[in-house]
Structure formats: structure tokens, C-alpha cells
Coordinates of C-alpha atoms in Angstrom, one line a residue:
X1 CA -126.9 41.9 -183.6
X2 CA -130.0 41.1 -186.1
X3 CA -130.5 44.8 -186.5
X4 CA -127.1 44.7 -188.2
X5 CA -127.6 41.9 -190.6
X6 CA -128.7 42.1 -194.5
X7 CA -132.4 42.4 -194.8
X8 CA -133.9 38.6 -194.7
X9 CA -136.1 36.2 -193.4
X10 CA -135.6 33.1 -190.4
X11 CA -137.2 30.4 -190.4
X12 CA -136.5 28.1 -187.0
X13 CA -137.9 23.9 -187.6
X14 CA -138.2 22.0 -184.4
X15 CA -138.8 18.3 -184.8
X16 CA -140.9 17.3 -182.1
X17 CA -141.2 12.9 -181.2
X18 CA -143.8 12.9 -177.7
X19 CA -142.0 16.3 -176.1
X20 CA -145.5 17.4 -175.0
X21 CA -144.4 19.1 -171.7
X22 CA -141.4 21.3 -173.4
X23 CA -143.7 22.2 -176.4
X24 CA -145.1 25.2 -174.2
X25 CA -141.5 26.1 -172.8
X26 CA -139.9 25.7 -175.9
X27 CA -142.0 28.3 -177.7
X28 CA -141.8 30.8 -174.9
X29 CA -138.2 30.7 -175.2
X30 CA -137.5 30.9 -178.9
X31 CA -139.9 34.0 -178.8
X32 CA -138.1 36.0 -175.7
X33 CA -134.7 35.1 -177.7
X34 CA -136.2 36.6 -180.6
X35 CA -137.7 39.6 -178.6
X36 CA -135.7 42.1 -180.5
X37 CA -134.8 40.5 -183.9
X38 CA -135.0 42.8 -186.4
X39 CA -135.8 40.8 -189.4
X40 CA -139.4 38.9 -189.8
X41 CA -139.4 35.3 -189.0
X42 CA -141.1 32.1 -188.2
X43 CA -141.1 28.7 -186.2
X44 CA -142.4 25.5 -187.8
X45 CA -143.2 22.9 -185.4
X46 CA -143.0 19.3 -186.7
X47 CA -145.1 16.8 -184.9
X48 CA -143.5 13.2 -186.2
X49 CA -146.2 11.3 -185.5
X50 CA -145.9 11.6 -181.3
X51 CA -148.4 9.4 -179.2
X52 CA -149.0 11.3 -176.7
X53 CA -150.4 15.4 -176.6
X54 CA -147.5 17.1 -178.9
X55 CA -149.6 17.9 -181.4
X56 CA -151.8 19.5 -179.3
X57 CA -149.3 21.7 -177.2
X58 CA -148.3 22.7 -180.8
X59 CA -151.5 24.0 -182.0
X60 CA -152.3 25.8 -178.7
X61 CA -149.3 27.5 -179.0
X62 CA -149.9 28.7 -182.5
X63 CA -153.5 30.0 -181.5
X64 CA -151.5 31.7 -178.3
X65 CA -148.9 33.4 -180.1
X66 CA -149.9 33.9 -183.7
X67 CA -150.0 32.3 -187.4
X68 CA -146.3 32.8 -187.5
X69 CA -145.9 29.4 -184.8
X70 CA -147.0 27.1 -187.8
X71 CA -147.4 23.3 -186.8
X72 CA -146.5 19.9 -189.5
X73 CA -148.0 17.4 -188.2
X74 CA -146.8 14.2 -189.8
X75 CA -149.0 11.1 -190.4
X76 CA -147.1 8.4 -188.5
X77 CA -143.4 8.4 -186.6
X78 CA -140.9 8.9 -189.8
X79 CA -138.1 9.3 -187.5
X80 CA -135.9 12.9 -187.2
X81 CA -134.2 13.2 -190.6
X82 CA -137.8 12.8 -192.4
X83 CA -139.8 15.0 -190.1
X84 CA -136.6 17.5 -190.0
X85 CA -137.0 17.5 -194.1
X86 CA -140.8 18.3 -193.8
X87 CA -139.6 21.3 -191.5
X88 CA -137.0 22.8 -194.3
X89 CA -140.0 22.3 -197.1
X90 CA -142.5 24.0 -195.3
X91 CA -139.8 26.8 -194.1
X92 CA -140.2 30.2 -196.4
X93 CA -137.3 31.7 -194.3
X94 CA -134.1 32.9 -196.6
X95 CA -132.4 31.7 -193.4
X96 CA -133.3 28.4 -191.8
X97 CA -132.0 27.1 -188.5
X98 CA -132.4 23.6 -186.6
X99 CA -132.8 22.8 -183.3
X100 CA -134.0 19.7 -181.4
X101 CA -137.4 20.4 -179.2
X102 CA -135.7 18.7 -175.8
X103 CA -134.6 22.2 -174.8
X104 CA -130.9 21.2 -174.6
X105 CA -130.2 23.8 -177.2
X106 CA -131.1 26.8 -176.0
X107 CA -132.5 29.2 -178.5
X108 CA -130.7 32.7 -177.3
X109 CA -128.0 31.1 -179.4
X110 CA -129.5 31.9 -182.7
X111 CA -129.3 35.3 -183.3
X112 CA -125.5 35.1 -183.0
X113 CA -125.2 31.9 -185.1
X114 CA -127.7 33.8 -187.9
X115 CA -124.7 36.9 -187.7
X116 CA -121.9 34.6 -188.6
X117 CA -124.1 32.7 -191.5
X118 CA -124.8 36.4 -192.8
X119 CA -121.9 38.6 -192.1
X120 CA -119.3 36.1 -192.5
X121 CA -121.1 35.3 -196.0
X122 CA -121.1 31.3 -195.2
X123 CA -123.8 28.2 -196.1
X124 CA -123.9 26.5 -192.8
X125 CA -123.4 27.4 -188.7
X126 CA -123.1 23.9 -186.7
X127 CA -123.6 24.2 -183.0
X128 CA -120.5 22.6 -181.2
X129 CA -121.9 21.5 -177.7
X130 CA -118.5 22.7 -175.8
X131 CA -119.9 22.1 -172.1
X132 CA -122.1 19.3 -173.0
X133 CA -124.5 18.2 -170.6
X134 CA -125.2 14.4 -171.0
X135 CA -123.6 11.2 -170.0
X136 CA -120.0 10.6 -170.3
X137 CA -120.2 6.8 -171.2
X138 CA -123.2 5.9 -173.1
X139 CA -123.4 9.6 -175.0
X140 CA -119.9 12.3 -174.7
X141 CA -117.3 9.0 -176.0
X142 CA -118.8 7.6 -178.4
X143 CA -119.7 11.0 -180.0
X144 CA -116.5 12.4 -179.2
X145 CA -115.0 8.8 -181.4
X146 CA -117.8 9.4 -184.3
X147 CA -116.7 12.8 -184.6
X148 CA -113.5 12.3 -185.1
X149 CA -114.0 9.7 -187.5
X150 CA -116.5 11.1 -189.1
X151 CA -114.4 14.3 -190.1
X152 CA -111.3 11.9 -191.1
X153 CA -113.6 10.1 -193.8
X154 CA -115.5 13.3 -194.9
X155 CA -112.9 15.9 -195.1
X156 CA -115.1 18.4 -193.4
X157 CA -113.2 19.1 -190.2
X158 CA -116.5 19.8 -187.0
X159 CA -115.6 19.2 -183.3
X160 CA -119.6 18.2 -182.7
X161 CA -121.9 16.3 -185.8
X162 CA -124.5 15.5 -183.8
X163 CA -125.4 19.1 -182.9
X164 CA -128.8 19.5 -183.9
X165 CA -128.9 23.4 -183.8
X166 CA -127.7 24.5 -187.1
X167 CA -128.0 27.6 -189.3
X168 CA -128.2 27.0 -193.3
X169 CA -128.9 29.5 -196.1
X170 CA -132.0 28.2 -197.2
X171 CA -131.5 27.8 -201.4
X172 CA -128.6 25.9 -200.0
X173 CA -130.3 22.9 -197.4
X174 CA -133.1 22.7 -200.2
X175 CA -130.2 21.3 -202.4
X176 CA -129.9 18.5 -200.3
X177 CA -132.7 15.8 -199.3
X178 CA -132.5 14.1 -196.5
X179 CA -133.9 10.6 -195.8
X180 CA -132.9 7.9 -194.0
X181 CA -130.9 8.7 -190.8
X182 CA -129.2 11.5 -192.3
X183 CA -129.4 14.0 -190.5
X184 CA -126.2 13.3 -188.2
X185 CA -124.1 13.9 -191.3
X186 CA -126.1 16.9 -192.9
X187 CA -122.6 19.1 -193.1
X188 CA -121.1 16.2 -195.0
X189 CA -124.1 16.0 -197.3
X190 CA -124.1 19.6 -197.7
X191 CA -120.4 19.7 -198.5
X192 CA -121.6 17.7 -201.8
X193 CA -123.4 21.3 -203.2
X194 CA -121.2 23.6 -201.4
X195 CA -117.5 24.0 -200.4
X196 CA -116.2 23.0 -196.8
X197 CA -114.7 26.3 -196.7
X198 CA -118.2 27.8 -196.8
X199 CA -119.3 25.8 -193.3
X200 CA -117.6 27.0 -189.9
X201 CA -119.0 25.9 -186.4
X202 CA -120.2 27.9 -183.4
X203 CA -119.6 27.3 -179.5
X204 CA -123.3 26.6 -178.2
X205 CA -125.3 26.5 -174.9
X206 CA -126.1 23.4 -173.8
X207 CA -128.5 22.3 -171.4
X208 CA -129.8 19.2 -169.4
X209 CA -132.9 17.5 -170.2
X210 CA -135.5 18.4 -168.2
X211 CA -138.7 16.4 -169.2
X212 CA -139.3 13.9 -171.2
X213 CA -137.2 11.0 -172.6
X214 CA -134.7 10.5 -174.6
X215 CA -134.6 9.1 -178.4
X216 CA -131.3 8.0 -178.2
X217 CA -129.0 5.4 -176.6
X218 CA -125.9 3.3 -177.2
X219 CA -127.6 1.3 -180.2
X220 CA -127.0 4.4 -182.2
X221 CA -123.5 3.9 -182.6
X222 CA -123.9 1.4 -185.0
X223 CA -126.4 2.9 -187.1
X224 CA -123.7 6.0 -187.2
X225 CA -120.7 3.3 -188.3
X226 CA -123.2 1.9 -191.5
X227 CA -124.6 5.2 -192.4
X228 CA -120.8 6.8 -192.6
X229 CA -119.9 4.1 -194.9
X230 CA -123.1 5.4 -197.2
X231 CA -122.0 8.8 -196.4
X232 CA -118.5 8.0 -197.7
X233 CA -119.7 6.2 -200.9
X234 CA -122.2 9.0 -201.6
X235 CA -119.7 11.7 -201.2
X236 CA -116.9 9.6 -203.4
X237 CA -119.2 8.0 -206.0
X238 CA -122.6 9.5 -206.4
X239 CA -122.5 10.8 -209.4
X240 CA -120.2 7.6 -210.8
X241 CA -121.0 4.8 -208.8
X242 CA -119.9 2.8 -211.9
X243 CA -115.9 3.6 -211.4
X244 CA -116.5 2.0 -207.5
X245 CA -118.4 -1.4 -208.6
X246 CA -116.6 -1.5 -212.1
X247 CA -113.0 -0.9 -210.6
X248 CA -113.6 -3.7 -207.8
X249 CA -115.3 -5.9 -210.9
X250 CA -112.4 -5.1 -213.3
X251 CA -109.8 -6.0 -210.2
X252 CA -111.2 -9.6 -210.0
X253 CA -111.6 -10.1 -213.9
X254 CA -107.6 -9.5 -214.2
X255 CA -106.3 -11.8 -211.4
X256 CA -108.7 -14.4 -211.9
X257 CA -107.7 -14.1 -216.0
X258 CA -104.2 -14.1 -214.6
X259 CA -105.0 -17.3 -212.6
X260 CA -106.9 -19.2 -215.1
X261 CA -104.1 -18.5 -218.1
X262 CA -101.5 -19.9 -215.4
X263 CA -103.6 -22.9 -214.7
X264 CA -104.2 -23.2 -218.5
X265 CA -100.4 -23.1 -219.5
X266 CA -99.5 -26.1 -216.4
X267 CA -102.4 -28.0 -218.5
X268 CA -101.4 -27.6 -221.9
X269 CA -98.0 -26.4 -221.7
X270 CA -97.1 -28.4 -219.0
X271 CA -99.4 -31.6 -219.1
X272 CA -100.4 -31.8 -215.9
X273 CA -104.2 -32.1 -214.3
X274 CA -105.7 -29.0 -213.0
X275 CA -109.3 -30.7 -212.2
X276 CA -108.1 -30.6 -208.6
X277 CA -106.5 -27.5 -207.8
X278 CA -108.3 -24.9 -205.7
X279 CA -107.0 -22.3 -207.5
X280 CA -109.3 -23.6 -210.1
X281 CA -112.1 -22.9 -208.2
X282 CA -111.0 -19.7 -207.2
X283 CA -110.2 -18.4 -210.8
X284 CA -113.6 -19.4 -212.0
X285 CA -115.5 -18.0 -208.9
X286 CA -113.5 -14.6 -209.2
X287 CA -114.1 -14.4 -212.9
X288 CA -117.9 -14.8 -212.1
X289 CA -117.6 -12.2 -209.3
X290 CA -116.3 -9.7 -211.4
X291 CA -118.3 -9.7 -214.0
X292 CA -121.3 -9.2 -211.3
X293 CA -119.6 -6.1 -210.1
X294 CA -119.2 -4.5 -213.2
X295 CA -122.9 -5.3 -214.2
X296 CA -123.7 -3.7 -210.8
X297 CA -122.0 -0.8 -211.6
X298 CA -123.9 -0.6 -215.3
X299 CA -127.4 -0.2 -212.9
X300 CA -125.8 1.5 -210.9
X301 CA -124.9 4.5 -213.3
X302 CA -128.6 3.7 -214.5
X303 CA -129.8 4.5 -210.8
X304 CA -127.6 7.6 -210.4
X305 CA -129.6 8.9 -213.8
X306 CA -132.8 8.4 -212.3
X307 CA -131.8 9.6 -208.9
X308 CA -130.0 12.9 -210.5
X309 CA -133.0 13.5 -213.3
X310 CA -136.6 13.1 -210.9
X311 CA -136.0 14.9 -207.5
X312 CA -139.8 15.2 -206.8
X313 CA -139.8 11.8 -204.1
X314 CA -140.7 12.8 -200.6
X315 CA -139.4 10.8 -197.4
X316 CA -142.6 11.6 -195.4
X317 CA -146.2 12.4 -195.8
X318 CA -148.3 14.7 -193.6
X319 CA -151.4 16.8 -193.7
X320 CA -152.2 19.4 -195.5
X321 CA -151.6 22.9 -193.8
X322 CA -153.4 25.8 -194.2
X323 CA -152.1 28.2 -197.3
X324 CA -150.6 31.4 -196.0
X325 CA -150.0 34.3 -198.2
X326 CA -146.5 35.3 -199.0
X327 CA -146.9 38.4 -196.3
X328 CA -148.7 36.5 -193.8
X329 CA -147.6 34.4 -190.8
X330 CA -144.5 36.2 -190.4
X331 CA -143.9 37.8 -186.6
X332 CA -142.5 41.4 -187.4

């Protein structure tokens, strides 16, 4: 399929968290699915700070197979998002896809997710675990409930978010940074530079975990419910957070100036005591309130400025890694 594609380059970033027995598999198998691939590519391995003899298995490998198995290795554990950023800035690839390096997604998958980036002229390829091989209880519900509620409040419609084998354009994923805990909603921050039309989703293989241990567990789910509600916000207000906090602010000013002229007709109009009524109370407190949220939203818009003017902020650190030229370290 490859040998059919426009002329480009792949770039394939593994974030690795103590998976020191499927580094060596892992490789192997990314390299006999891209036997026959008929464009030049690479594989950046991103050590996020494991304890145990990743890093290692990582650099072996890249001494066994060539300068085109390039190893980040990150300074401490900065968790999947960070370490999967550091992958997409050290990626030259025109093409960059994601996987995890559990071997649950199974790399023979990328040449055909690469064709339908390319040929179908689209930003973004999401796995979609169809056969999913993991727990019913603790990990196929509740991602099967985030999903669906996750494309509801985003408006980009994927069977499978949590899919980390991915194919992007690259001038596209460098549009977005990702921090945080982001990466489980990377199509809905990419719909923020791109169009939804432009992201479709792919039916992937799916395999059991072999060795090593999981990262995740039930606890996740509530991380996933605050970070959609960030996602949401972001999506809605980014670039005018100021219309979210000011609308709720302007909200409270109005009823609580409706309140407080009702209570001040029943004391002058009327001639009756107010000092008692807990609508007093509630008049003056709302009054305060709003005012807060529409100075909120004044910083806020002041934030966005920063935030949409300096772009330079990393989310990680690592060491420095060897310079390659721009026609070295490419497997050809």
C-alpha cells in the first residue's frame, strides 16, 4: 500500500513508562511491519522517566538496528501526554503516528492507517479497538460511557478516544500542545485547528497485554469526567473566555439588581424594614459575586493573550539528543 502513497516521511513515537521486556519486541515488530514501506521513516522511543531498564532496552535497540530507532529519554516520570509531546517535537516525519509501547496495538496496522491519512487527504486516523482485549468492568464500560459522552460534548463523533494508535499530518499535531492529561481527548483538541470532517477512525488490532503492568485503573474515570469539562471550556471559550465568566457575572449583577431595587421600593415605597429579610443577603452576596466573575473574565481574556501570543512553554524536559542531519537517521 505505501508504495502507492504521495512521496513523504513517517515518523512512529512510542511512549514508554517501565515496559522494559516489550521494548525489544516492540521494535522487532514495528520493523517487520514496515518491511516493505516505501517511503523513509523513523521510530522515536520516549523513555518518561521509567525505573527500571527501559531506557536501556531502548538504546540497545537503536545500536541494533540503526540511528533511525532514536531514543528521548525524559528527566523524571511527566506522565503520557508530556512524554507523548516530547515524541511529536522530536519527530521530523511529514506523517506522525502514535502508539502505546504495551504491544496492544499492533503495528502491522499502520501502513493502512498512513493510506487513509494520505489518500483520503485527512488530518487525523484514530484506532477504534473493535475486538478489544481488556476487562469488561473496570476498562470496556467505562470507556464505552466516556466515549459516548465525550463525542456528545465535543461534537467530534469517534466510537474509541482512548485509542492510542493514531495517525496525524505532522504540521497539523504540531498546532496543538498537549499537557496535562490530554492526550485522551487529542481528536477534540485537534478539532480546534482543523475541521471534524478532516478526522475519520480506523478499525484496529488489538491485543492482550503480555508483560508488564498496567498504568491504568478505574481512578481514571474521574480524571476523564474533570478534564472533559476543561476540554469543553477550551473548545467553547478559548479564545473568549471573557463571554463565559462575564455572561455568568452579568447574570448575577441583573437579578441581584432586580432583587435589591424590589427590596429598596418595600423600604421606601412601602415603609417597611428590610434589615431582616434573607433576600437581603442574597441580593448583596449575588451583586458581589458577579462582579468577581466579570473581573475573572477581564484576566481571563488577559491570560488567553498571553497564552495565544508566547507558545514557546514546554510540558517536559529531557536530555539533549544527538543532532542528526536532515538525511540522516532515516531507515530507507
Amino acid at each position: 500500500m505505501s508504495a502507492a502513497l504521495p512521496p513523504h516521511s513517517l515518523s512512529v513515537v512510542v511512549p514508554l513508562y517501565n515496559e522494559e521486556d516489550n521494548v525489544a519486541p516492540l521494535v522487532k515488530r514495528v520493523h517487520e511491519a514496515l518491511a516493505g514501506y516505501g517511503n523513509p521513516w523513523e521510530l522515536v522511543l520516549v523513555d518518561d522517566g521509567s525505573s527500571d531498564g527501559t531506557v536501556d532496552r531502548a538504546l540497545q535497540a537503536a545500536r541494533e538496528y540503526g540511528p533511525h530507532v532514536r531514543t528521548v529519554e525524559l528527566t523524571r516520570n511527566y506522565k503520557q501526554t508530556a512524554a507523548m509531546q516530547a515524541g511529536v517535537d522530536a519527530a521530523r516525519g511529514d506523517v506522525i503516528v502514535t502508539m502505546d509501547g504495551d504491544l496492544q496495538n499492533d503495528p502491522i496496522d499502520i501502513p493502512r492507517m498512513v493510506g487513509r491519512l494520505l489518500n483520503e487527504d485527512l488530518d487525523l486516523v484514530a484506532g477504534w479497538r473493535k475486538n478489544r482485549q481488556d476487562g469488561l468492568f473496570l476498562r470496556k464500560i467505562p470507556s464505552k460511557i466516556a466515549n459516548k459522552l465525550i463525542a456528545r460534548m465535543t461534537g467530534v463523533h469517534l466510537r474509541d478516544y482512548g485509542c492510542s494508535l493514531k495517525a496525524f499530518r505532522g504540521d497539523v499535531i504540531r498546532r496543538v500542545r498537549l499537557y496535562g492529561e490530554m492526550h485522551r481527548f487529542i481528536p477534540a483538541w485537534l478539532a480546534t485547528v482543523t475541521t471534524p470532517r478532516r478526522i475519520a477512525q480506523e478499525p484496529t488490532t488489538h491485543h492482550p497485554r503480555t508483560a508488564g503492568v498496567s498504568k491504568y485503573g478505574i481512578s481514571r474515570t474521574f480524571r476523564v469526567i474533570l478534564d472533559l469539562i476543561a476540554v469543553y471550556f477550551f473548545m467553547r471559550f478559548r479564545a473568549r473566555p471573557g463571554h463565559f465568566f462575564g455572561g455568568i457575572g452579568l447574570g448575577l449583577t441583573a437579578i441581584s439588581g432586580l432583587v435589591l431595587t424590589w427590596l429598596a421600593w418595600v423600604k421606601f415605597g412601602l415603609g417597611e424594614s428590610i434589615g431582616g429579610r434573607p433576600l437581603l443577603i442574597v441580593g448583596i452576596g449575588g451583586l458581589i459575586a458577579g462582579v468577581h466573575f466579570i473581573t475573572t473574565g477581564v484576566l481571563a481574556e488577559l491570560l488567553a493573550r498571553v497564552y495565544f501570543e508566547s507558545g514557546a512553554v514546554r510540558s517536559y524536559s529531557a536530555r539533549p539528543e544527538k543532532p542528526l542531519a536532515a538525511d540522516e537517521g532515516w531507515h530507507a
